[in-house]
Amino acid sequence: DYPYSKGSVITIRKNQIQKFHQSNAEGCIFIFTEAFLLSHLEYESARVIPTVFNELLFDQVSHFNSEEFIDFQNLVRNISSEFSREIDFQSSGILRNYLQIFVTQIYRHRLAHSVRNFNDKHMSQFLQFQELVEESEGERKKVSYFAEQLNITPRTLNTITHEIIAKSSKQFVDESLMMKIKRMLLNT
């Protein structure tokens, strides 16, 4: 359960288990595939996609102040309006620019309100580790396997994981496997 109120923006990364409850809340839902975002964003914005939507790195609810939220609502209206228009030569470029702003505003807000300061090299290695774990098809693999795939020692991988998410590499692997099992049970 995420606490939300007027001004909240909630993001959900792919393959996450979510349950929505009946509510009187009003809002919009945008569903983007990672491939869609990567193909529609410039390099710098596309580069932050694995970070900005990652629940291990940032809270998934951003609470915008009134002024920020009005700007964000206007952006959402513009995106919705452009999607509902008849597609013409300019549509793709306009949507690309709106999406650029959409992702950048969320990322900027999360960075400004984050208490963590990430080492770029370690972040990159952690994201590679996370991807390897998620692609491991539910197989139980040791931390040493993942460290070998990343060409680092298990101790270095553990240091990186602790720095980024304050957990051991083994804890992360075990929790990821449990989430994968829960997803599989829910989808059967």
mmCIF file of the C-alpha atoms, coordinates in Angstrom:
data_MODEL
# 
_entry.id   MODEL 
# 
loop_
_atom_site.group_PDB 
_atom_site.id 
_atom_site.type_symbol 
_atom_site.label_atom_id 
_atom_site.label_alt_id 
_atom_site.label_comp_id 
_atom_site.label_asym_id 
_atom_site.label_entity_id 
_atom_site.label_seq_id 
_atom_site.pdbx_PDB_ins_code 
_atom_site.Cartn_x 
_atom_site.Cartn_y 
_atom_site.Cartn_z 
_atom_site.occupancy 
_atom_site.B_iso_or_equiv 
_atom_site.pdbx_formal_charge 
_atom_site.auth_seq_id 
_atom_site.auth_comp_id 
_atom_site.auth_asym_id 
_atom_site.auth_atom_id 
_atom_site.pdbx_PDB_model_num 
ATOM 1   C CA . ASP A 1 1   ? 0.000   0.000   0.000   1.00 0.00 ? 1   ASP A CA 1 
ATOM 2   C CA . TYR A 1 2   ? 1.279   3.415   -0.974  1.00 0.00 ? 2   TYR A CA 1 
ATOM 3   C CA . PRO A 1 3   ? 0.070   6.488   0.860   1.00 0.00 ? 3   PRO A CA 1 
ATOM 4   C CA . TYR A 1 4   ? -1.140  9.024   -1.668  1.00 0.00 ? 4   TYR A CA 1 
ATOM 5   C CA . SER A 1 5   ? -2.878  12.361  -1.752  1.00 0.00 ? 5   SER A CA 1 
ATOM 6   C CA . LYS A 1 6   ? -3.449  15.191  -4.181  1.00 0.00 ? 6   LYS A CA 1 
ATOM 7   C CA . GLY A 1 7   ? -0.106  15.813  -5.837  1.00 0.00 ? 7   GLY A CA 1 
ATOM 8   C CA . SER A 1 8   ? 1.056   12.187  -5.718  1.00 0.00 ? 8   SER A CA 1 
ATOM 9   C CA . VAL A 1 9   ? 2.637   10.515  -8.727  1.00 0.00 ? 9   VAL A CA 1 
ATOM 10  C CA . ILE A 1 10  ? 3.032   6.757   -8.426  1.00 0.00 ? 10  ILE A CA 1 
ATOM 11  C CA . THR A 1 11  ? 5.291   4.724   -10.707 1.00 0.00 ? 11  THR A CA 1 
ATOM 12  C CA . ILE A 1 12  ? 5.423   0.960   -10.987 1.00 0.00 ? 12  ILE A CA 1 
ATOM 13  C CA . ARG A 1 13  ? 8.334   -0.861  -12.581 1.00 0.00 ? 13  ARG A CA 1 
ATOM 14  C CA . LYS A 1 14  ? 7.733   -3.818  -14.872 1.00 0.00 ? 14  LYS A CA 1 
ATOM 15  C CA . ASN A 1 15  ? 7.173   -7.236  -13.291 1.00 0.00 ? 15  ASN A CA 1 
ATOM 16  C CA . GLN A 1 16  ? 6.054   -5.831  -9.957  1.00 0.00 ? 16  GLN A CA 1 
ATOM 17  C CA . ILE A 1 17  ? 3.083   -7.242  -8.078  1.00 0.00 ? 17  ILE A CA 1 
ATOM 18  C CA . GLN A 1 18  ? 0.433   -4.585  -7.506  1.00 0.00 ? 18  GLN A CA 1 
ATOM 19  C CA . LYS A 1 19  ? -3.061  -4.610  -6.117  1.00 0.00 ? 19  LYS A CA 1 
ATOM 20  C CA . PHE A 1 20  ? -5.427  -1.687  -6.455  1.00 0.00 ? 20  PHE A CA 1 
ATOM 21  C CA . HIS A 1 21  ? -8.265  -1.084  -4.024  1.00 0.00 ? 21  HIS A CA 1 
ATOM 22  C CA . GLN A 1 22  ? -11.618 0.581   -4.632  1.00 0.00 ? 22  GLN A CA 1 
ATOM 23  C CA . SER A 1 23  ? -11.202 4.300   -4.050  1.00 0.00 ? 23  SER A CA 1 
ATOM 24  C CA . ASN A 1 24  ? -12.764 7.667   -4.768  1.00 0.00 ? 24  ASN A CA 1 
ATOM 25  C CA . ALA A 1 25  ? -9.391  8.977   -5.911  1.00 0.00 ? 25  ALA A CA 1 
ATOM 26  C CA . GLU A 1 26  ? -9.165  10.544  -9.342  1.00 0.00 ? 26  GLU A CA 1 
ATOM 27  C CA . GLY A 1 27  ? -6.160  10.329  -11.598 1.00 0.00 ? 27  GLY A CA 1 
ATOM 28  C CA . CYS A 1 28  ? -4.599  9.054   -14.787 1.00 0.00 ? 28  CYS A CA 1 
ATOM 29  C CA . ILE A 1 29  ? -2.783  5.852   -15.546 1.00 0.00 ? 29  ILE A CA 1 
ATOM 30  C CA . PHE A 1 30  ? -0.102  5.769   -18.209 1.00 0.00 ? 30  PHE A CA 1 
ATOM 31  C CA . ILE A 1 31  ? 1.254   2.375   -19.161 1.00 0.00 ? 31  ILE A CA 1 
ATOM 32  C CA . PHE A 1 32  ? 4.551   2.385   -21.036 1.00 0.00 ? 32  PHE A CA 1 
ATOM 33  C CA . THR A 1 33  ? 6.660   -0.552  -22.014 1.00 0.00 ? 33  THR A CA 1 
ATOM 34  C CA . GLU A 1 34  ? 10.369  -0.135  -21.469 1.00 0.00 ? 34  GLU A CA 1 
ATOM 35  C CA . ALA A 1 35  ? 10.934  -0.603  -25.216 1.00 0.00 ? 35  ALA A CA 1 
ATOM 36  C CA . PHE A 1 36  ? 8.473   2.211   -25.989 1.00 0.00 ? 36  PHE A CA 1 
ATOM 37  C CA . LEU A 1 37  ? 10.173  4.632   -23.603 1.00 0.00 ? 37  LEU A CA 1 
ATOM 38  C CA . LEU A 1 38  ? 13.656  3.735   -24.794 1.00 0.00 ? 38  LEU A CA 1 
ATOM 39  C CA . SER A 1 39  ? 12.643  4.251   -28.432 1.00 0.00 ? 39  SER A CA 1 
ATOM 40  C CA . HIS A 1 40  ? 10.955  7.604   -27.760 1.00 0.00 ? 40  HIS A CA 1 
ATOM 41  C CA . LEU A 1 41  ? 13.437  9.294   -25.446 1.00 0.00 ? 41  LEU A CA 1 
ATOM 42  C CA . GLU A 1 42  ? 16.775  10.950  -26.061 1.00 0.00 ? 42  GLU A CA 1 
ATOM 43  C CA . TYR A 1 43  ? 19.838  9.151   -24.735 1.00 0.00 ? 43  TYR A CA 1 
ATOM 44  C CA . GLU A 1 44  ? 20.128  11.029  -21.413 1.00 0.00 ? 44  GLU A CA 1 
ATOM 45  C CA . SER A 1 45  ? 16.493  10.457  -20.465 1.00 0.00 ? 45  SER A CA 1 
ATOM 46  C CA . ALA A 1 46  ? 16.503  6.859   -21.719 1.00 0.00 ? 46  ALA A CA 1 
ATOM 47  C CA . ARG A 1 47  ? 19.585  6.217   -19.593 1.00 0.00 ? 47  ARG A CA 1 
ATOM 48  C CA . VAL A 1 48  ? 17.665  6.977   -16.368 1.00 0.00 ? 48  VAL A CA 1 
ATOM 49  C CA . ILE A 1 49  ? 14.672  4.707   -17.131 1.00 0.00 ? 49  ILE A CA 1 
ATOM 50  C CA . PRO A 1 50  ? 16.077  1.726   -15.164 1.00 0.00 ? 50  PRO A CA 1 
ATOM 51  C CA . THR A 1 51  ? 16.675  4.079   -12.232 1.00 0.00 ? 51  THR A CA 1 
ATOM 52  C CA . VAL A 1 52  ? 13.646  6.381   -12.098 1.00 0.00 ? 52  VAL A CA 1 
ATOM 53  C CA . PHE A 1 53  ? 11.067  3.573   -12.015 1.00 0.00 ? 53  PHE A CA 1 
ATOM 54  C CA . ASN A 1 54  ? 13.109  1.265   -9.759  1.00 0.00 ? 54  ASN A CA 1 
ATOM 55  C CA . GLU A 1 55  ? 11.398  0.704   -6.404  1.00 0.00 ? 55  GLU A CA 1 
ATOM 56  C CA . LEU A 1 56  ? 14.675  -0.368  -4.813  1.00 0.00 ? 56  LEU A CA 1 
ATOM 57  C CA . LEU A 1 57  ? 16.269  2.997   -5.524  1.00 0.00 ? 57  LEU A CA 1 
ATOM 58  C CA . PHE A 1 58  ? 13.462  5.490   -4.970  1.00 0.00 ? 58  PHE A CA 1 
ATOM 59  C CA . ASP A 1 59  ? 10.095  5.578   -3.260  1.00 0.00 ? 59  ASP A CA 1 
ATOM 60  C CA . GLN A 1 60  ? 7.493   4.790   -5.872  1.00 0.00 ? 60  GLN A CA 1 
ATOM 61  C CA . VAL A 1 61  ? 5.298   7.679   -4.751  1.00 0.00 ? 61  VAL A CA 1 
ATOM 62  C CA . SER A 1 62  ? 6.467   11.215  -5.422  1.00 0.00 ? 62  SER A CA 1 
ATOM 63  C CA . HIS A 1 63  ? 4.558   13.972  -3.673  1.00 0.00 ? 63  HIS A CA 1 
ATOM 64  C CA . PHE A 1 64  ? 4.627   17.151  -5.732  1.00 0.00 ? 64  PHE A CA 1 
ATOM 65  C CA . ASN A 1 65  ? 3.821   20.506  -4.124  1.00 0.00 ? 65  ASN A CA 1 
ATOM 66  C CA . SER A 1 66  ? 0.831   22.459  -5.507  1.00 0.00 ? 66  SER A CA 1 
ATOM 67  C CA . GLU A 1 67  ? 2.802   24.440  -8.083  1.00 0.00 ? 67  GLU A CA 1 
ATOM 68  C CA . GLU A 1 68  ? 4.772   21.410  -9.308  1.00 0.00 ? 68  GLU A CA 1 
ATOM 69  C CA . PHE A 1 69  ? 1.607   19.335  -9.488  1.00 0.00 ? 69  PHE A CA 1 
ATOM 70  C CA . ILE A 1 70  ? -0.244  21.930  -11.566 1.00 0.00 ? 70  ILE A CA 1 
ATOM 71  C CA . ASP A 1 71  ? 2.659   21.861  -14.048 1.00 0.00 ? 71  ASP A CA 1 
ATOM 72  C CA . PHE A 1 72  ? 2.573   18.053  -14.030 1.00 0.00 ? 72  PHE A CA 1 
ATOM 73  C CA . GLN A 1 73  ? -1.217  17.988  -14.556 1.00 0.00 ? 73  GLN A CA 1 
ATOM 74  C CA . ASN A 1 74  ? -0.836  20.336  -17.529 1.00 0.00 ? 74  ASN A CA 1 
ATOM 75  C CA . LEU A 1 75  ? 1.797   18.036  -18.972 1.00 0.00 ? 75  LEU A CA 1 
ATOM 76  C CA . VAL A 1 76  ? -0.504  15.022  -18.512 1.00 0.00 ? 76  VAL A CA 1 
ATOM 77  C CA . ARG A 1 77  ? -3.346  16.920  -20.232 1.00 0.00 ? 77  ARG A CA 1 
ATOM 78  C CA . ASN A 1 78  ? -1.041  17.775  -23.126 1.00 0.00 ? 78  ASN A CA 1 
ATOM 79  C CA . ILE A 1 79  ? 0.057   14.139  -23.497 1.00 0.00 ? 79  ILE A CA 1 
ATOM 80  C CA . SER A 1 80  ? -3.561  12.935  -23.377 1.00 0.00 ? 80  SER A CA 1 
ATOM 81  C CA . SER A 1 81  ? -4.630  15.566  -25.877 1.00 0.00 ? 81  SER A CA 1 
ATOM 82  C CA . GLU A 1 82  ? -1.846  14.640  -28.276 1.00 0.00 ? 82  GLU A CA 1 
ATOM 83  C CA . PHE A 1 83  ? -2.720  10.935  -28.029 1.00 0.00 ? 83  PHE A CA 1 
ATOM 84  C CA . SER A 1 84  ? -6.366  11.657  -28.854 1.00 0.00 ? 84  SER A CA 1 
ATOM 85  C CA . ARG A 1 85  ? -5.558  13.797  -31.909 1.00 0.00 ? 85  ARG A CA 1 
ATOM 86  C CA . GLU A 1 86  ? -5.431  12.499  -35.405 1.00 0.00 ? 86  GLU A CA 1 
ATOM 87  C CA . ILE A 1 87  ? -1.868  11.393  -36.042 1.00 0.00 ? 87  ILE A CA 1 
ATOM 88  C CA . ASP A 1 88  ? 0.074   13.707  -38.316 1.00 0.00 ? 88  ASP A CA 1 
ATOM 89  C CA . PHE A 1 89  ? 3.696   14.379  -39.231 1.00 0.00 ? 89  PHE A CA 1 
ATOM 90  C CA . GLN A 1 90  ? 4.400   16.291  -36.009 1.00 0.00 ? 90  GLN A CA 1 
ATOM 91  C CA . SER A 1 91  ? 2.715   13.881  -33.557 1.00 0.00 ? 91  SER A CA 1 
ATOM 92  C CA . SER A 1 92  ? 5.725   11.685  -32.933 1.00 0.00 ? 92  SER A CA 1 
ATOM 93  C CA . GLY A 1 93  ? 8.064   14.595  -32.197 1.00 0.00 ? 93  GLY A CA 1 
ATOM 94  C CA . ILE A 1 94  ? 5.556   16.307  -29.923 1.00 0.00 ? 94  ILE A CA 1 
ATOM 95  C CA . LEU A 1 95  ? 4.932   13.111  -27.927 1.00 0.00 ? 95  LEU A CA 1 
ATOM 96  C CA . ARG A 1 96  ? 8.667   12.461  -27.720 1.00 0.00 ? 96  ARG A CA 1 
ATOM 97  C CA . ASN A 1 97  ? 9.188   15.923  -26.196 1.00 0.00 ? 97  ASN A CA 1 
ATOM 98  C CA . TYR A 1 98  ? 6.306   15.529  -23.734 1.00 0.00 ? 98  TYR A CA 1 
ATOM 99  C CA . LEU A 1 99  ? 7.582   12.113  -22.647 1.00 0.00 ? 99  LEU A CA 1 
ATOM 100 C CA . GLN A 1 100 ? 11.058  13.598  -22.245 1.00 0.00 ? 100 GLN A CA 1 
ATOM 101 C CA . ILE A 1 101 ? 9.670   16.213  -19.869 1.00 0.00 ? 101 ILE A CA 1 
ATOM 102 C CA . PHE A 1 102 ? 7.431   13.652  -18.097 1.00 0.00 ? 102 PHE A CA 1 
ATOM 103 C CA . VAL A 1 103 ? 10.312  11.310  -17.225 1.00 0.00 ? 103 VAL A CA 1 
ATOM 104 C CA . THR A 1 104 ? 12.722  14.146  -16.459 1.00 0.00 ? 104 THR A CA 1 
ATOM 105 C CA . GLN A 1 105 ? 10.318  15.840  -14.042 1.00 0.00 ? 105 GLN A CA 1 
ATOM 106 C CA . ILE A 1 106 ? 9.757   12.623  -12.103 1.00 0.00 ? 106 ILE A CA 1 
ATOM 107 C CA . TYR A 1 107 ? 13.492  11.908  -12.029 1.00 0.00 ? 107 TYR A CA 1 
ATOM 108 C CA . ARG A 1 108 ? 14.394  15.458  -10.968 1.00 0.00 ? 108 ARG A CA 1 
ATOM 109 C CA . HIS A 1 109 ? 11.813  15.337  -8.191  1.00 0.00 ? 109 HIS A CA 1 
ATOM 110 C CA . ARG A 1 110 ? 13.048  11.977  -6.940  1.00 0.00 ? 110 ARG A CA 1 
ATOM 111 C CA . LEU A 1 111 ? 16.674  13.075  -6.957  1.00 0.00 ? 111 LEU A CA 1 
ATOM 112 C CA . ALA A 1 112 ? 15.827  16.299  -5.119  1.00 0.00 ? 112 ALA A CA 1 
ATOM 113 C CA . HIS A 1 113 ? 13.930  14.391  -2.422  1.00 0.00 ? 113 HIS A CA 1 
ATOM 114 C CA . SER A 1 114 ? 16.279  11.424  -2.110  1.00 0.00 ? 114 SER A CA 1 
ATOM 115 C CA . VAL A 1 115 ? 18.457  11.022  0.931   1.00 0.00 ? 115 VAL A CA 1 
ATOM 116 C CA . ARG A 1 116 ? 20.833  8.754   -0.952  1.00 0.00 ? 116 ARG A CA 1 
ATOM 117 C CA . ASN A 1 117 ? 23.757  9.776   -3.115  1.00 0.00 ? 117 ASN A CA 1 
ATOM 118 C CA . PHE A 1 118 ? 24.681  7.001   -5.540  1.00 0.00 ? 118 PHE A CA 1 
ATOM 119 C CA . ASN A 1 119 ? 28.114  6.234   -6.980  1.00 0.00 ? 119 ASN A CA 1 
ATOM 120 C CA . ASP A 1 120 ? 27.551  6.101   -10.784 1.00 0.00 ? 120 ASP A CA 1 
ATOM 121 C CA . LYS A 1 121 ? 29.866  3.126   -11.347 1.00 0.00 ? 121 LYS A CA 1 
ATOM 122 C CA . HIS A 1 122 ? 28.274  1.154   -8.523  1.00 0.00 ? 122 HIS A CA 1 
ATOM 123 C CA . MET A 1 123 ? 24.794  2.092   -9.718  1.00 0.00 ? 123 MET A CA 1 
ATOM 124 C CA . SER A 1 124 ? 25.572  0.742   -13.167 1.00 0.00 ? 124 SER A CA 1 
ATOM 125 C CA . GLN A 1 125 ? 26.931  -2.496  -11.711 1.00 0.00 ? 125 GLN A CA 1 
ATOM 126 C CA . PHE A 1 126 ? 23.965  -2.860  -9.365  1.00 0.00 ? 126 PHE A CA 1 
ATOM 127 C CA . LEU A 1 127 ? 21.495  -2.402  -12.250 1.00 0.00 ? 127 LEU A CA 1 
ATOM 128 C CA . GLN A 1 128 ? 23.368  -5.081  -14.220 1.00 0.00 ? 128 GLN A CA 1 
ATOM 129 C CA . PHE A 1 129 ? 23.220  -7.355  -11.171 1.00 0.00 ? 129 PHE A CA 1 
ATOM 130 C CA . GLN A 1 130 ? 19.494  -6.678  -10.761 1.00 0.00 ? 130 GLN A CA 1 
ATOM 131 C CA . GLU A 1 131 ? 18.896  -7.515  -14.427 1.00 0.00 ? 131 GLU A CA 1 
ATOM 132 C CA . LEU A 1 132 ? 20.883  -10.762 -14.163 1.00 0.00 ? 132 LEU A CA 1 
ATOM 133 C CA . VAL A 1 133 ? 18.923  -11.789 -11.067 1.00 0.00 ? 133 VAL A CA 1 
ATOM 134 C CA . GLU A 1 134 ? 15.591  -10.998 -12.733 1.00 0.00 ? 134 GLU A CA 1 
ATOM 135 C CA . GLU A 1 135 ? 16.585  -12.917 -15.873 1.00 0.00 ? 135 GLU A CA 1 
ATOM 136 C CA . SER A 1 136 ? 17.699  -15.976 -13.907 1.00 0.00 ? 136 SER A CA 1 
ATOM 137 C CA . GLU A 1 137 ? 14.349  -17.659 -14.685 1.00 0.00 ? 137 GLU A CA 1 
ATOM 138 C CA . GLY A 1 138 ? 13.588  -18.446 -11.049 1.00 0.00 ? 138 GLY A CA 1 
ATOM 139 C CA . GLU A 1 139 ? 16.696  -20.589 -10.717 1.00 0.00 ? 139 GLU A CA 1 
ATOM 140 C CA . ARG A 1 140 ? 18.411  -20.359 -7.364  1.00 0.00 ? 140 ARG A CA 1 
ATOM 141 C CA . LYS A 1 141 ? 21.918  -19.138 -8.142  1.00 0.00 ? 141 LYS A CA 1 
ATOM 142 C CA . LYS A 1 142 ? 24.664  -18.185 -5.757  1.00 0.00 ? 142 LYS A CA 1 
ATOM 143 C CA . VAL A 1 143 ? 26.021  -14.675 -5.386  1.00 0.00 ? 143 VAL A CA 1 
ATOM 144 C CA . SER A 1 144 ? 29.353  -15.950 -6.703  1.00 0.00 ? 144 SER A CA 1 
ATOM 145 C CA . TYR A 1 145 ? 27.654  -16.811 -10.028 1.00 0.00 ? 145 TYR A CA 1 
ATOM 146 C CA . PHE A 1 146 ? 26.373  -13.252 -10.445 1.00 0.00 ? 146 PHE A CA 1 
ATOM 147 C CA . ALA A 1 147 ? 29.713  -11.756 -9.363  1.00 0.00 ? 147 ALA A CA 1 
ATOM 148 C CA . GLU A 1 148 ? 31.480  -13.872 -11.965 1.00 0.00 ? 148 GLU A CA 1 
ATOM 149 C CA . GLN A 1 149 ? 29.049  -12.677 -14.657 1.00 0.00 ? 149 GLN A CA 1 
ATOM 150 C CA . LEU A 1 150 ? 29.883  -9.078  -13.706 1.00 0.00 ? 150 LEU A CA 1 
ATOM 151 C CA . ASN A 1 151 ? 33.647  -9.765  -13.540 1.00 0.00 ? 151 ASN A CA 1 
ATOM 152 C CA . ILE A 1 152 ? 33.862  -8.702  -9.893  1.00 0.00 ? 152 ILE A CA 1 
ATOM 153 C CA . THR A 1 153 ? 34.380  -10.536 -6.633  1.00 0.00 ? 153 THR A CA 1 
ATOM 154 C CA . PRO A 1 154 ? 31.423  -11.615 -4.471  1.00 0.00 ? 154 PRO A CA 1 
ATOM 155 C CA . ARG A 1 155 ? 32.738  -9.271  -1.776  1.00 0.00 ? 155 ARG A CA 1 
ATOM 156 C CA . THR A 1 156 ? 32.710  -6.304  -4.185  1.00 0.00 ? 156 THR A CA 1 
ATOM 157 C CA . LEU A 1 157 ? 29.197  -7.223  -5.299  1.00 0.00 ? 157 LEU A CA 1 
ATOM 158 C CA . ASN A 1 158 ? 28.094  -7.346  -1.679  1.00 0.00 ? 158 ASN A CA 1 
ATOM 159 C CA . THR A 1 159 ? 29.668  -3.923  -1.038  1.00 0.00 ? 159 THR A CA 1 
ATOM 160 C CA . ILE A 1 160 ? 27.856  -2.473  -4.070  1.00 0.00 ? 160 ILE A CA 1 
ATOM 161 C CA . THR A 1 161 ? 24.526  -4.003  -3.069  1.00 0.00 ? 161 THR A CA 1 
ATOM 162 C CA . HIS A 1 162 ? 24.885  -2.704  0.490   1.00 0.00 ? 162 HIS A CA 1 
ATOM 163 C CA . GLU A 1 163 ? 25.721  0.775   -0.810  1.00 0.00 ? 163 GLU A CA 1 
ATOM 164 C CA . ILE A 1 164 ? 22.761  0.935   -3.183  1.00 0.00 ? 164 ILE A CA 1 
ATOM 165 C CA . ILE A 1 165 ? 19.943  -0.845  -1.313  1.00 0.00 ? 165 ILE A CA 1 
ATOM 166 C CA . ALA A 1 166 ? 21.335  -1.470  2.182   1.00 0.00 ? 166 ALA A CA 1 
ATOM 167 C CA . LYS A 1 167 ? 20.993  -5.240  1.859   1.00 0.00 ? 167 LYS A CA 1 
ATOM 168 C CA . SER A 1 168 ? 23.421  -8.065  1.261   1.00 0.00 ? 168 SER A CA 1 
ATOM 169 C CA . SER A 1 169 ? 23.628  -9.549  -2.215  1.00 0.00 ? 169 SER A CA 1 
ATOM 170 C CA . LYS A 1 170 ? 22.256  -12.825 -0.874  1.00 0.00 ? 170 LYS A CA 1 
ATOM 171 C CA . GLN A 1 171 ? 19.254  -11.063 0.691   1.00 0.00 ? 171 GLN A CA 1 
ATOM 172 C CA . PHE A 1 172 ? 18.574  -9.353  -2.620  1.00 0.00 ? 172 PHE A CA 1 
ATOM 173 C CA . VAL A 1 173 ? 18.800  -12.613 -4.595  1.00 0.00 ? 173 VAL A CA 1 
ATOM 174 C CA . ASP A 1 174 ? 16.553  -14.432 -2.104  1.00 0.00 ? 174 ASP A CA 1 
ATOM 175 C CA . GLU A 1 175 ? 13.944  -11.649 -2.036  1.00 0.00 ? 175 GLU A CA 1 
ATOM 176 C CA . SER A 1 176 ? 13.935  -11.434 -5.831  1.00 0.00 ? 176 SER A CA 1 
ATOM 177 C CA . LEU A 1 177 ? 13.390  -15.180 -6.090  1.00 0.00 ? 177 LEU A CA 1 
ATOM 178 C CA . MET A 1 178 ? 10.504  -14.983 -3.610  1.00 0.00 ? 178 MET A CA 1 
ATOM 179 C CA . MET A 1 179 ? 8.872   -12.187 -5.644  1.00 0.00 ? 179 MET A CA 1 
ATOM 180 C CA . LYS A 1 180 ? 9.283   -14.210 -8.826  1.00 0.00 ? 180 LYS A CA 1 
ATOM 181 C CA . ILE A 1 181 ? 7.626   -17.202 -7.150  1.00 0.00 ? 181 ILE A CA 1 
ATOM 182 C CA . LYS A 1 182 ? 4.739   -15.018 -5.926  1.00 0.00 ? 182 LYS A CA 1 
ATOM 183 C CA . ARG A 1 183 ? 4.230   -13.638 -9.455  1.00 0.00 ? 183 ARG A CA 1 
ATOM 184 C CA . MET A 1 184 ? 4.202   -17.129 -10.898 1.00 0.00 ? 184 MET A CA 1 
ATOM 185 C CA . LEU A 1 185 ? 1.647   -18.295 -8.300  1.00 0.00 ? 185 LEU A CA 1 
ATOM 186 C CA . LEU A 1 186 ? -0.580  -15.286 -8.972  1.00 0.00 ? 186 LEU A CA 1 
ATOM 187 C CA . ASN A 1 187 ? -0.478  -15.928 -12.711 1.00 0.00 ? 187 ASN A CA 1 
ATOM 188 C CA . THR A 1 188 ? -1.451  -19.606 -12.555 1.00 0.00 ? 188 THR A CA 1 
# 
